[in-house]
C-alpha positions as a Python dict, from the first residue, in 0.01 Angstrom:
ca = {
    (1, 'M'): (0, 0, 0),
    (2, 'T'): (138, 342, -92),
    (3, 'S'): (53, 690, 24),
    (4, 'T'): (144, 1001, -174),
    (5, 'Q'): (51, 1352, -262),
    (6, 'A'): (-185, 1366, -555),
    (7, 'D'): (-36, 1263, -891),
    (8, 'T'): (305, 1165, -748),
    (9, 'D'): (259, 792, -694),
    (10, 'T'): (576, 602, -597),
    (11, 'P'): (499, 233, -534),
    (12, 'R'): (681, 54, -253),
    (13, 'P'): (676, -308, -139),
    (14, 'A'): (402, -409, 102),
    (15, 'P'): (513, -436, 467),
    (16, 'G'): (717, -750, 511),
    (17, 'G'): (678, -829, 144),
    (18, 'P'): (890, -1057, -75),
    (19, 'S'): (1268, -1007, -83),
    (20, 'T'): (1266, -797, 234),
    (21, 'L'): (1325, -854, 599),
    (22, 'P'): (1003, -823, 797),
    (23, 'L'): (896, -466, 867),
    (24, 'F'): (1105, -308, 1149),
    (25, 'Y'): (1365, -590, 1164),
    (26, 'S'): (1719, -538, 1036),
    (27, 'R'): (1946, -764, 1250),
    (28, 'P'): (1739, -1056, 1384),
    (29, 'E'): (1944, -1307, 1584),
    (30, 'A'): (1834, -1633, 1746),
    (31, 'L'): (1842, -1584, 2122),
    (32, 'R'): (2114, -1798, 2281),
    (33, 'A'): (2256, -1793, 2631),
    (34, 'D'): (2614, -1813, 2504),
    (35, 'R'): (2567, -1503, 2286),
    (36, 'H'): (2311, -1291, 2472),
    (37, 'C'): (2355, -1370, 2843),
    (38, 'E'): (2484, -1017, 2908),
    (39, 'L'): (2199, -848, 2727),
    (40, 'G'): (1856, -738, 2836),
    (41, 'I'): (1557, -543, 2712),
    (42, 'D'): (1382, -222, 2805),
    (43, 'L'): (1013, -313, 2829),
    (44, 'S'): (884, 42, 2876),
    (45, 'P'): (630, 136, 2605),
    (46, 'D'): (822, 327, 2340),
    (47, 'Y'): (693, 303, 1984),
    (48, 'R'): (931, 539, 1809),
    (49, 'F'): (1050, 247, 1596),
    (50, 'A'): (704, 255, 1431),
    (51, 'A'): (676, 632, 1393),
    (52, 'K'): (754, 628, 1020),
    (53, 'T'): (525, 340, 930),
    (54, 'H'): (189, 428, 777),
    (55, 'A'): (55, 69, 764),
    (56, 'V'): (123, -253, 957),
    (57, 'P'): (13, -615, 911),
    (58, 'L'): (-300, -717, 1097),
    (59, 'N'): (-436, -1062, 1176),
    (60, 'A'): (-804, -1144, 1137),
    (61, 'I'): (-849, -1203, 1510),
    (62, 'E'): (-766, -833, 1563),
    (63, 'F'): (-1024, -694, 1321),
    (64, 'G'): (-1299, -650, 1579),
    (65, 'I'): (-1101, -413, 1801),
    (66, 'A'): (-878, -259, 1532),
    (67, 'A'): (-1188, -159, 1331),
    (68, 'R'): (-1272, 91, 1604),
    (69, 'H'): (-961, 296, 1528),
    (70, 'Y'): (-810, 226, 1183),
    (71, 'P'): (-917, 159, 827),
    (72, 'I'): (-840, -207, 753),
    (73, 'V'): (-742, -276, 392),
    (74, 'F'): (-554, -543, 199),
    (75, 'A'): (-210, -494, 42),
    (76, 'A'): (-201, -526, -336),
    (77, 'G'): (-9, -813, -494),
    (78, 'T'): (-20, -1052, -198),
    (79, 'N'): (-161, -1404, -207),
    (80, 'P'): (-362, -1455, 1),
    (81, 'P'): (-457, -1087, 45),
    (82, 'A'): (-266, -951, 344),
    (83, 'A'): (-459, -729, 581),
    (84, 'V'): (-304, -408, 710),
    (85, 'A'): (-414, -140, 953),
    (86, 'V'): (-371, 205, 800),
    (87, 'L'): (-194, 437, 1046),
    (88, 'G'): (-148, 744, 827),
    (89, 'L'): (-223, 906, 494),
    (90, 'R'): (136, 1010, 422),
    (91, 'Q'): (420, 771, 345),
    (92, 'D'): (651, 740, 646),
    (93, 'R'): (411, 903, 895),
    (94, 'N'): (233, 716, 1173),
    (95, 'L'): (-36, 944, 1315),
    (96, 'F'): (-65, 741, 1635),
    (97, 'V'): (291, 779, 1770),
    (98, 'D'): (403, 1108, 1924),
    (99, 'A'): (755, 1252, 1954),
    (100, 'D'): (809, 1074, 2287),
    (101, 'G'): (717, 734, 2144),
    (102, 'A'): (378, 715, 2313),
    (103, 'W'): (90, 552, 2127),
    (104, 'A'): (-231, 755, 2105),
    (105, 'A'): (-438, 704, 2418),
    (106, 'D'): (-731, 464, 2406),
    (107, 'T'): (-640, 322, 2065),
    (108, 'Y'): (-546, -37, 1991),
    (109, 'V'): (-180, -123, 1932),
    (110, 'P'): (-159, -401, 1667),
    (111, 'S'): (4, -727, 1773),
    (112, 'Y'): (268, -695, 1500),
    (113, 'I'): (397, -383, 1676),
    (114, 'R'): (365, -523, 2028),
    (115, 'R'): (569, -826, 1922),
    (116, 'Y'): (878, -619, 1834),
    (117, 'P'): (1175, -668, 1884),
    (118, 'F'): (1102, -1042, 1911),
    (119, 'I'): (1010, -1269, 1621),
    (120, 'L'): (1002, -1640, 1537),
    (121, 'A'): (1225, -1747, 1248),
    (122, 'R'): (1336, -2079, 1105),
    (123, 'N'): (1677, -2207, 1204),
    (124, 'D'): (1956, -2273, 954),
    (125, 'E'): (1821, -2620, 876),
    (126, 'A'): (1469, -2474, 829),
    (127, 'S'): (1336, -2763, 1037),
    (128, 'E'): (1202, -2567, 1333),
    (129, 'F'): (1148, -2213, 1460),
    (130, 'A'): (1365, -2023, 1702),
    (131, 'L'): (1289, -1710, 1902),
    (132, 'C'): (1490, -1420, 1762),
    (133, 'V'): (1546, -1064, 1871),
    (134, 'D'): (1638, -766, 1656),
    (135, 'R'): (1984, -664, 1776),
    (136, 'A'): (1943, -331, 1600),
    (137, 'S'): (1659, -235, 1833),
    (138, 'D'): (1720, 45, 2081),
    (139, 'K'): (1529, -166, 2331),
    (140, 'V'): (1803, -431, 2338),
    (141, 'R'): (2113, -330, 2530),
    (142, 'A'): (2366, -436, 2789),
    (143, 'D'): (2202, -227, 3061),
    (144, 'G'): (1854, -350, 2979),
    (145, 'E'): (1654, -372, 3299),
    (146, 'T'): (1500, -710, 3209),
    (147, 'R'): (1762, -973, 3130),
    (148, 'F'): (1722, -1235, 2857),
    (149, 'F'): (1891, -1512, 3057),
    (150, 'D'): (1950, -1606, 3417),
    (151, 'G'): (2266, -1806, 3370),
    (152, 'V'): (2174, -2040, 3086),
    (153, 'E'): (1801, -2035, 3156),
    (154, 'P'): (1567, -1796, 2972),
    (155, 'T'): (1392, -1546, 3197),
    (156, 'D'): (1015, -1505, 3226),
    (157, 'A'): (1035, -1216, 2979),
    (158, 'V'): (1178, -1446, 2712),
    (159, 'R'): (923, -1719, 2787),
    (160, 'K'): (640, -1469, 2754),
    (161, 'A'): (788, -1337, 2430),
    (162, 'L'): (807, -1692, 2293),
    (163, 'D'): (443, -1756, 2384),
    (164, 'F'): (333, -1428, 2226),
    (165, 'C'): (526, -1491, 1904),
    (166, 'A'): (395, -1848, 1880),
    (167, 'A'): (37, -1724, 1925),
    (168, 'F'): (98, -1452, 1665),
    (169, 'Q'): (221, -1711, 1417),
    (170, 'R'): (-83, -1933, 1473),
    (171, 'E'): (-313, -1635, 1428),
    (172, 'T'): (-132, -1544, 1107),
    (173, 'R'): (-195, -1890, 963),
    (174, 'E'): (-562, -1872, 1064),
    (175, 'S'): (-589, -1527, 910),
    (176, 'E'): (-439, -1646, 583),
    (177, 'A'): (-694, -1929, 569),
    (178, 'L'): (-981, -1684, 617),
    (179, 'M'): (-846, -1453, 347),
    (180, 'R'): (-823, -1746, 105),
    (181, 'K'): (-1184, -1834, 182),
    (182, 'I'): (-1298, -1476, 118),
    (183, 'A'): (-1095, -1468, -204),
    (184, 'E'): (-1264, -1790, -319),
    (185, 'H'): (-1588, -1595, -335),
    (186, 'D'): (-1433, -1309, -535),
    (187, 'L'): (-1512, -1043, -275),
    (188, 'F'): (-1188, -842, -301),
    (189, 'A'): (-1175, -540, -529),
    (190, 'P'): (-893, -291, -601),
    (191, 'N'): (-942, 53, -454),
    (192, 'V'): (-777, 393, -416),
    (193, 'G'): (-829, 667, -161),
    (194, 'R'): (-821, 1037, -247),
    (195, 'F'): (-846, 1279, 43),
    (196, 'T'): (-860, 1659, 46),
    (197, 'L'): (-729, 1833, 358),
    (198, 'P'): (-884, 2159, 484),
    (199, 'D'): (-596, 2358, 331),
    (200, 'G'): (-669, 2208, -11),
    (201, 'E'): (-382, 1959, -22),
    (202, 'V'): (-482, 1631, -187),
    (203, 'L'): (-339, 1297, -71),
    (204, 'N'): (-367, 964, -251),
    (205, 'V'): (-355, 620, -90),
    (206, 'N'): (-297, 352, -353),
    (207, 'D'): (-212, -13, -413),
    (208, 'F'): (-471, -172, -187),
    (209, 'S'): (-789, -372, -208),
    (210, 'I'): (-1110, -375, -9),
    (211, 'I'): (-1396, -620, 34),
    (212, 'D'): (-1668, -499, -200),
    (213, 'E'): (-1991, -455, -4),
    (214, 'A'): (-2203, -491, -316),
    (215, 'R'): (-2045, -830, -386),
    (216, 'V'): (-2113, -936, -27),
    (217, 'N'): (-2478, -838, -60),
    (218, 'A'): (-2503, -1031, -389),
    (219, 'L'): (-2376, -1359, -239),
    (220, 'S'): (-2597, -1662, -283),
    (221, 'D'): (-2738, -1826, 28),
    (222, 'E'): (-2498, -2117, -25),
    (223, 'A'): (-2192, -1890, -49),
    (224, 'F'): (-2302, -1687, 253),
    (225, 'L'): (-2340, -2005, 456),
    (226, 'D'): (-1996, -2123, 344),
    (227, 'L'): (-1842, -1799, 471),
    (228, 'R'): (-2038, -1820, 796),
    (229, 'K'): (-1917, -2173, 862),
    (230, 'A'): (-1558, -2064, 796),
    (231, 'G'): (-1589, -1783, 1052),
    (232, 'A'): (-1530, -1518, 785),
    (233, 'L'): (-1840, -1305, 839),
    (234, 'P'): (-1713, -1115, 1148),
    (235, 'V'): (-1394, -1038, 954),
    (236, 'I'): (-1588, -909, 654),
    (237, 'Y'): (-1820, -686, 855),
    (238, 'A'): (-1541, -551, 1078),
    (239, 'H'): (-1350, -454, 765),
    (240, 'L'): (-1653, -278, 617),
    (241, 'W'): (-1717, -99, 946),
    (242, 'S'): (-1353, 15, 961),
    (243, 'M'): (-1394, 223, 645),
    (244, 'R'): (-1548, 502, 852),
    (245, 'N'): (-1204, 561, 1009),
    (246, 'W'): (-1066, 729, 695),
    (247, 'A'): (-1235, 1049, 816),
    (248, 'D'): (-1044, 1027, 1144),
    (249, 'L'): (-713, 992, 958),
    (250, 'V'): (-795, 1306, 760),
    (251, 'R'): (-870, 1490, 1084),
    (252, 'R'): (-546, 1372, 1246),
    (253, 'T'): (-344, 1463, 935),
    (254, 'A'): (-492, 1813, 923),
    (255, 'G'): (-441, 1862, 1298),
}
């Protein structure tokens, strides 16, 4: 998904897209006691690492709460369609992170962001997953208040990070299955957003798809039942409901 001033479109890869490291990560390393026993992590909420990100991946299980705060759209050129929460109308500007790294009060922080700087990645043999941490993160340092290891044993912080990342990965697989089911019924349609700010500036948001409400309403009873049995209906309606949040992004951009 790209965001530009009117008539100056510059496509970029979707977050975490092919041939890139996942969004935010630049030096992921598998956590090991012999390499990271002297390191720790600062767990205080500081989201400055996400301040220049205008869209982040979102799993289907998050749609219900995320739809209260963000437009939810689907990145172009991904199979299955990959859902993202839109955080800003300008490229490289997250409207929900302030200069001190605080997230906007009373708004949902997507799991993808809460997971950082941890991530699960396959080991060298690609036979199993290992918990990794981004060594480039400002949160990871020698004087980190919360240590990664107590001797050779992982601390509670690492165990909780492993559980969170494992749950995130399961939810990602479930989300992909739901998106495939929705795609089977040809409900996705390409879309563009064009927004005029109070000062007359026009911003375009491109390279994304939405679920077409008219196609949903035209579903046969059999197709509707198929989607209901798959658990896709809450996802579809949360997405449609989230479209009202474009107006809030315009307000935040103008403010």
